[in-house]
PDB file of C-alpha atoms in Angstrom:
ATOM      1  CA  PHE Z   1      85.125 105.148  83.681  1.00 45.00           C
ATOM      2  CA  GLY Z   2      88.448 104.556  85.390  1.00 55.00           C
ATOM      3  CA  LEU Z   3      89.814 106.328  88.395  1.00 61.00           C
ATOM      4  CA  PRO Z   4      93.256 106.833  89.867  1.00 63.00           C
ATOM      5  CA  LYS Z   5      94.473 103.858  91.872  1.00 63.00           C
ATOM      6  CA  ARG Z   6      94.566 105.920  95.076  1.00 64.00           C
ATOM      7  CA  VAL Z   7      90.738 105.998  95.037  1.00 66.00           C
ATOM      8  CA  VAL Z   8      90.501 102.208  95.362  1.00 64.00           C
ATOM      9  CA  ASP Z   9      93.780 101.316  97.077  1.00 68.00           C
ATOM     10  CA  PRO Z  10      93.356 100.648  99.908  1.00 71.00           C
ATOM     11  CA  VAL Z  11      90.009  99.057  99.147  1.00 76.00           C
ATOM     12  CA  ASN Z  12      86.996 101.288  99.648  1.00 74.00           C
ATOM     13  CA  ARG Z  13      83.876  99.162  99.855  1.00 77.00           C
ATOM     14  CA  TYR Z  14      81.685 101.974  98.477  1.00 76.00           C
ATOM     15  CA  VAL Z  15      83.678 102.665  95.313  1.00 73.00           C
ATOM     16  CA  PHE Z  16      82.986 100.505  92.257  1.00 71.00           C
ATOM     17  CA  LEU Z  17      84.850 100.787  88.971  1.00 67.00           C
ATOM     18  CA  SER Z  18      83.585  99.731  85.561  1.00 69.00           C
ATOM     19  CA  GLY Z  19      87.125  98.885  84.505  1.00 71.00           C
ATOM     20  CA  PRO Z  20      90.746  99.072  85.535  1.00 76.00           C
ATOM     21  CA  THR Z  21      92.276 102.198  87.051  1.00 78.00           C
ATOM     22  CA  TYR Z  22      94.302 104.699  85.023  1.00 82.00           C
ATOM     23  CA  ASP Z  23      97.370 103.296  86.739  1.00 85.00           C
ATOM     24  CA  ASP Z  24      96.511  99.804  85.491  1.00 87.00           C
ATOM     25  CA  GLY Z  25      96.276 101.091  81.921  1.00 90.00           C
ATOM     26  CA  ILE Z  26      99.636 102.816  82.158  1.00 94.00           C
ATOM     27  CA  ASP Z  27     101.139  99.641  83.623  1.00 94.00           C
ATOM     28  CA  VAL Z  28      99.831  97.699  80.598  1.00 94.00           C
ATOM     29  CA  ILE Z  29     101.597 100.099  78.212  1.00 96.00           C
ATOM     30  CA  PHE Z  30     104.907  99.863  80.096  1.00 97.00           C
ATOM     31  CA  ASP Z  31     104.583  96.073  80.325  1.00 96.00           C
ATOM     32  CA  TYR Z  32     103.972  95.899  76.568  1.00 96.00           C
ATOM     33  CA  ILE Z  33     107.032  98.023  75.829  1.00 97.00           C
ATOM     34  CA  MET Z  34     109.217  95.956  78.135  1.00 97.00           C
ATOM     35  CA  LYS Z  35     107.907  92.457  77.415  1.00 96.00           C
ATOM     36  CA  GLU Z  36     106.510  92.472  73.886  1.00 95.00           C
ATOM     37  CA  LEU Z  37     108.804  95.081  72.325  1.00 95.00           C
ATOM     38  CA  LYS Z  38     111.763  93.771  74.362  1.00 93.00           C
ATOM     39  CA  GLY Z  39     112.680  97.155  75.843  1.00 86.00           C
ATOM     40  CA  LYS Z  40     115.970  96.934  77.714  1.00 88.00           C
ATOM     41  CA  SER Z  41     116.359 100.499  78.869  1.00 91.00           C
ATOM     42  CA  PRO Z  42     113.738 102.197  76.728  1.00 97.00           C
ATOM     43  CA  ARG Z  43     113.573 105.930  76.162  1.00 98.00           C
ATOM     44  CA  VAL Z  44     109.981 106.756  77.114  1.00 98.00           C
ATOM     45  CA  ALA Z  45     108.356 110.188  77.221  1.00 98.00           C
ATOM     46  CA  PHE Z  46     105.008 110.974  78.833  1.00 98.00           C
ATOM     47  CA  VAL Z  47     102.512 113.620  77.686  1.00 98.00           C
ATOM     48  CA  TYR Z  48      99.733 114.627  80.061  1.00 97.00           C
ATOM     49  CA  PRO Z  49      97.374 117.503  80.966  1.00 96.00           C
ATOM     50  CA  ASP Z  50      98.159 119.705  83.954  1.00 96.00           C
ATOM     51  CA  ASN Z  51      95.196 118.607  86.065  1.00 93.00           C
ATOM     52  CA  GLU Z  52      94.466 115.853  88.592  1.00 89.00           C
ATOM     53  CA  TYR Z  53      93.775 113.305  85.855  1.00 89.00           C
ATOM     54  CA  GLY Z  54      97.110 114.073  84.201  1.00 93.00           C
ATOM     55  CA  LYS Z  55      99.118 114.269  87.406  1.00 93.00           C
ATOM     56  CA  GLY Z  56      97.744 110.915  88.506  1.00 90.00           C
ATOM     57  CA  GLY Z  57      98.841 109.404  85.212  1.00 93.00           C
ATOM     58  CA  LEU Z  58     102.275 111.001  85.492  1.00 96.00           C
ATOM     59  CA  SER Z  59     102.718 109.566  88.979  1.00 94.00           C
ATOM     60  CA  ALA Z  60     101.737 106.099  87.734  1.00 94.00           C
ATOM     61  CA  ALA Z  61     104.143 106.374  84.776  1.00 97.00           C
ATOM     62  CA  ARG Z  62     107.017 107.416  87.002  1.00 97.00           C
ATOM     63  CA  GLU Z  63     106.313 104.500  89.331  1.00 96.00           C
ATOM     64  CA  ARG Z  64     106.171 101.984  86.490  1.00 97.00           C
ATOM     65  CA  ALA Z  65     109.390 103.300  84.937  1.00 97.00           C
ATOM     66  CA  LYS Z  66     111.044 102.994  88.354  1.00 97.00           C
ATOM     67  CA  PHE Z  67     109.685  99.442  88.656  1.00 97.00           C
ATOM     68  CA  TYR Z  68     111.543  98.606  85.437  1.00 97.00           C
ATOM     69  CA  GLY Z  69     114.676 100.451  86.549  1.00 96.00           C
ATOM     70  CA  PHE Z  70     114.737 103.523  84.336  1.00 96.00           C
ATOM     71  CA  LYS Z  71     113.638 107.157  84.292  1.00 96.00           C
ATOM     72  CA  MET Z  72     111.526 108.645  81.556  1.00 98.00           C
ATOM     73  CA  VAL Z  73     113.404 110.942  79.179  1.00 98.00           C
ATOM     74  CA  GLY Z  74     110.614 113.505  78.903  1.00 98.00           C
ATOM     75  CA  GLU Z  75     107.459 114.753  80.576  1.00 98.00           C
ATOM     76  CA  GLU Z  76     105.394 117.218  78.562  1.00 98.00           C
ATOM     77  CA  VAL Z  77     102.216 119.041  79.521  1.00 98.00           C
ATOM     78  CA  LEU Z  78      99.556 119.209  76.795  1.00 98.00           C
ATOM     79  CA  ASN Z  79      96.342 120.554  78.263  1.00 97.00           C
ATOM     80  CA  PHE Z  80      92.820 119.739  77.172  1.00 95.00           C
ATOM     81  CA  GLY Z  81      91.691 122.170  74.496  1.00 94.00           C
ATOM     82  CA  ALA Z  82      95.201 122.704  73.133  1.00 96.00           C
ATOM     83  CA  LEU Z  83      95.245 123.507  69.430  1.00 97.00           C
ATOM     84  CA  ASP Z  84      99.000 123.243  68.997  1.00 97.00           C
ATOM     85  CA  ALA Z  85     101.699 120.954  70.354  1.00 98.00           C
ATOM     86  CA  THR Z  86     104.719 122.540  68.670  1.00 98.00           C
ATOM     87  CA  SER Z  87     106.672 123.260  71.845  1.00 97.00           C
ATOM     88  CA  GLN Z  88     105.940 119.792  73.236  1.00 98.00           C
ATOM     89  CA  VAL Z  89     107.000 118.106  69.996  1.00 98.00           C
ATOM     90  CA  LEU Z  90     110.222 120.109  69.785  1.00 98.00           C
ATOM     91  CA  SER Z  91     111.018 119.186  73.393  1.00 98.00           C
ATOM     92  CA  LEU Z  92     110.273 115.549  72.629  1.00 98.00           C
ATOM     93  CA  LYS Z  93     112.575 115.649  69.604  1.00 97.00           C
ATOM     94  CA  ARG Z  94     115.388 116.947  71.836  1.00 97.00           C
ATOM     95  CA  ALA Z  95     114.759 114.169  74.385  1.00 98.00           C
ATOM     96  CA  LYS Z  96     114.825 111.516  71.626  1.00 97.00           C
ATOM     97  CA  PRO Z  97     112.294 109.063  73.089  1.00 98.00           C
ATOM     98  CA  GLU Z  98     111.763 105.708  71.421  1.00 97.00           C
ATOM     99  CA  TYR Z  99     108.167 105.696  72.666  1.00 98.00           C
ATOM    100  CA  VAL Z 100     105.676 108.380  73.650  1.00 98.00           C
ATOM    101  CA  ILE Z 101     102.746 107.754  75.969  1.00 98.00           C
ATOM    102  CA  ILE Z 102      99.888 110.232  75.936  1.00 97.00           C
ATOM    103  CA  HIS Z 103      97.542 110.282  78.891  1.00 95.00           C
ATOM    104  CA  GLY Z 104      95.080 112.741  77.434  1.00 90.00           C
ATOM    105  CA  ALA Z 105      91.828 112.939  75.523  1.00 92.00           C
ATOM    106  CA  ILE Z 106      90.775 112.601  71.893  1.00 94.00           C
ATOM    107  CA  GLY Z 107      91.582 116.226  71.017  1.00 96.00           C
ATOM    108  CA  THR Z 108      95.009 116.298  72.620  1.00 96.00           C
ATOM    109  CA  ALA Z 109      95.952 112.980  71.023  1.00 97.00           C
ATOM    110  CA  VAL Z 110      94.985 114.296  67.577  1.00 97.00           C
ATOM    111  CA  VAL Z 111      96.915 117.554  68.077  1.00 98.00           C
ATOM    112  CA  LEU Z 112      99.997 115.677  69.271  1.00 98.00           C
ATOM    113  CA  LEU Z 113      99.910 113.150  66.430  1.00 98.00           C
ATOM    114  CA  LYS Z 114      99.470 115.814  63.750  1.00 98.00           C
ATOM    115  CA  ASP Z 115     102.284 117.943  65.127  1.00 98.00           C
ATOM    116  CA  LEU Z 116     104.598 114.942  65.487  1.00 98.00           C
ATOM    117  CA  LYS Z 117     104.035 114.261  61.792  1.00 98.00           C
ATOM    118  CA  LYS Z 118     104.387 117.946  60.854  1.00 98.00           C
ATOM    119  CA  TYR Z 119     107.824 118.065  62.481  1.00 97.00           C
ATOM    120  CA  GLY Z 120     108.939 114.723  61.071  1.00 96.00           C
ATOM    121  CA  PHE Z 121     109.140 112.887  64.367  1.00 96.00           C
ATOM    122  CA  SER Z 122     107.918 109.318  63.946  1.00 95.00           C
ATOM    123  CA  VAL Z 123     107.875 107.136  67.044  1.00 97.00           C
ATOM    124  CA  PRO Z 124     105.208 104.793  68.385  1.00 97.00           C
ATOM    125  CA  VAL Z 125     102.647 106.736  70.437  1.00 98.00           C
ATOM    126  CA  PHE Z 126     100.689 104.801  73.031  1.00 97.00           C
ATOM    127  CA  SER Z 127      97.479 106.124  74.508  1.00 95.00           C
ATOM    128  CA  THR Z 128      95.607 105.324  77.665  1.00 90.00           C
ATOM    129  CA  TYR Z 129      91.988 104.425  77.119  1.00 84.00           C
ATOM    130  CA  VAL Z 130      90.407 107.892  77.280  1.00 84.00           C
ATOM    131  CA  ALA Z 131      91.970 108.674  73.882  1.00 88.00           C
ATOM    132  CA  ALA Z 132      91.992 105.102  72.552  1.00 87.00           C
ATOM    133  CA  ARG Z 133      89.127 105.783  70.177  1.00 85.00           C
ATOM    134  CA  GLU Z 134      88.419 105.413  66.467  1.00 86.00           C
ATOM    135  CA  GLU Z 135      87.838 109.177  66.335  1.00 91.00           C
ATOM    136  CA  VAL Z 136      91.552 109.773  66.956  1.00 94.00           C
ATOM    137  CA  ILE Z 137      92.460 107.711  63.914  1.00 94.00           C
ATOM    138  CA  SER Z 138      89.854 109.293  61.661  1.00 95.00           C
ATOM    139  CA  LEU Z 139      90.711 112.861  62.770  1.00 96.00           C
ATOM    140  CA  ALA Z 140      94.492 112.383  62.714  1.00 97.00           C
ATOM    141  CA  GLY Z 141      94.469 110.511  59.408  1.00 96.00           C
ATOM    142  CA  SER Z 142      97.920 109.396  58.264  1.00 97.00           C
ATOM    143  CA  ALA Z 143      99.459 110.988  61.389  1.00 97.00           C
ATOM    144  CA  ALA Z 144      97.971 108.061  63.350  1.00 96.00           C
ATOM    145  CA  LYS Z 145     100.230 105.551  61.564  1.00 95.00           C
ATOM    146  CA  ASN Z 146     102.207 104.673  64.722  1.00 94.00           C
ATOM    147  CA  TYR Z 147      99.346 105.176  67.184  1.00 97.00           C
ATOM    148  CA  PHE Z 148      98.392 102.435  69.619  1.00 95.00           C
ATOM    149  CA  GLY Z 149      95.606 102.719  72.161  1.00 91.00           C
ATOM    150  CA  ILE Z 150      94.706 100.458  75.011  1.00 87.00           C
ATOM    151  CA  ASN Z 151      91.043 100.211  75.797  1.00 82.00           C
ATOM    152  CA  TYR Z 152      89.117  97.854  78.000  1.00 78.00           C
ATOM    153  CA  PHE Z 153      85.709  98.876  76.700  1.00 75.00           C
ATOM    154  CA  GLY Z 154      84.159  97.707  73.465  1.00 75.00           C
ATOM    155  CA  THR Z 155      82.177  99.985  71.188  1.00 77.00           C
ATOM    156  CA  TRP Z 156      78.845  99.159  69.568  1.00 83.00           C
ATOM    157  CA  GLU Z 157      80.542  98.802  66.183  1.00 83.00           C
ATOM    158  CA  ASP Z 158      83.279  96.385  67.350  1.00 84.00           C
ATOM    159  CA  ASP Z 159      83.309  93.110  65.445  1.00 87.00           C
ATOM    160  CA  THR Z 160      83.984  90.865  68.423  1.00 86.00           C
ATOM    161  CA  PRO Z 161      82.045  87.902  69.793  1.00 89.00           C
ATOM    162  CA  GLY Z 162      80.936  89.798  72.890  1.00 87.00           C
ATOM    163  CA  MET Z 163      79.644  92.809  70.964  1.00 88.00           C
ATOM    164  CA  ARG Z 164      77.898  90.612  68.369  1.00 90.00           C
ATOM    165  CA  LYS Z 165      76.095  88.882  71.216  1.00 91.00           C
ATOM    166  CA  LEU Z 166      75.180  92.214  72.818  1.00 88.00           C
ATOM    167  CA  ARG Z 167      73.772  93.550  69.524  1.00 90.00           C
ATOM    168  CA  GLU Z 168      71.642  90.389  69.144  1.00 92.00           C
TER     169      GLU Z 168
END
């Protein structure tokens, strides 16, 4: 499980991570938008829970946007356990982002995706690895059409050389 970068930077010889930090994952999303999607001055919005996990992600997103020379156009709180994202979606529509990044969990990603579809707002939604799961796609159904998740962990069902070898 990842941790915020501040836990391992500076190096703490007694802290071991099984993967990259949350900050690293957010950096990957921003790098993809800028380098692969050729973002010049992209309109990015960030959705996060109002807790330490979310605030750490928000801080990392702000830093990465600053690194690329722009400010995000929206920052919306969507807490764990939320059953509705209407107000967040309406705020996002007003901000007119080209991309939305959700730093949340499976449930919040599903709620956001379904409400984005319900209100006719179709933009690519990128997720950090906590919500980058098959369950999001199966629960959100067609609302997951523009959903992209980054994940550095394989699942048992993945059809990749490493997982085939592990199953053997």
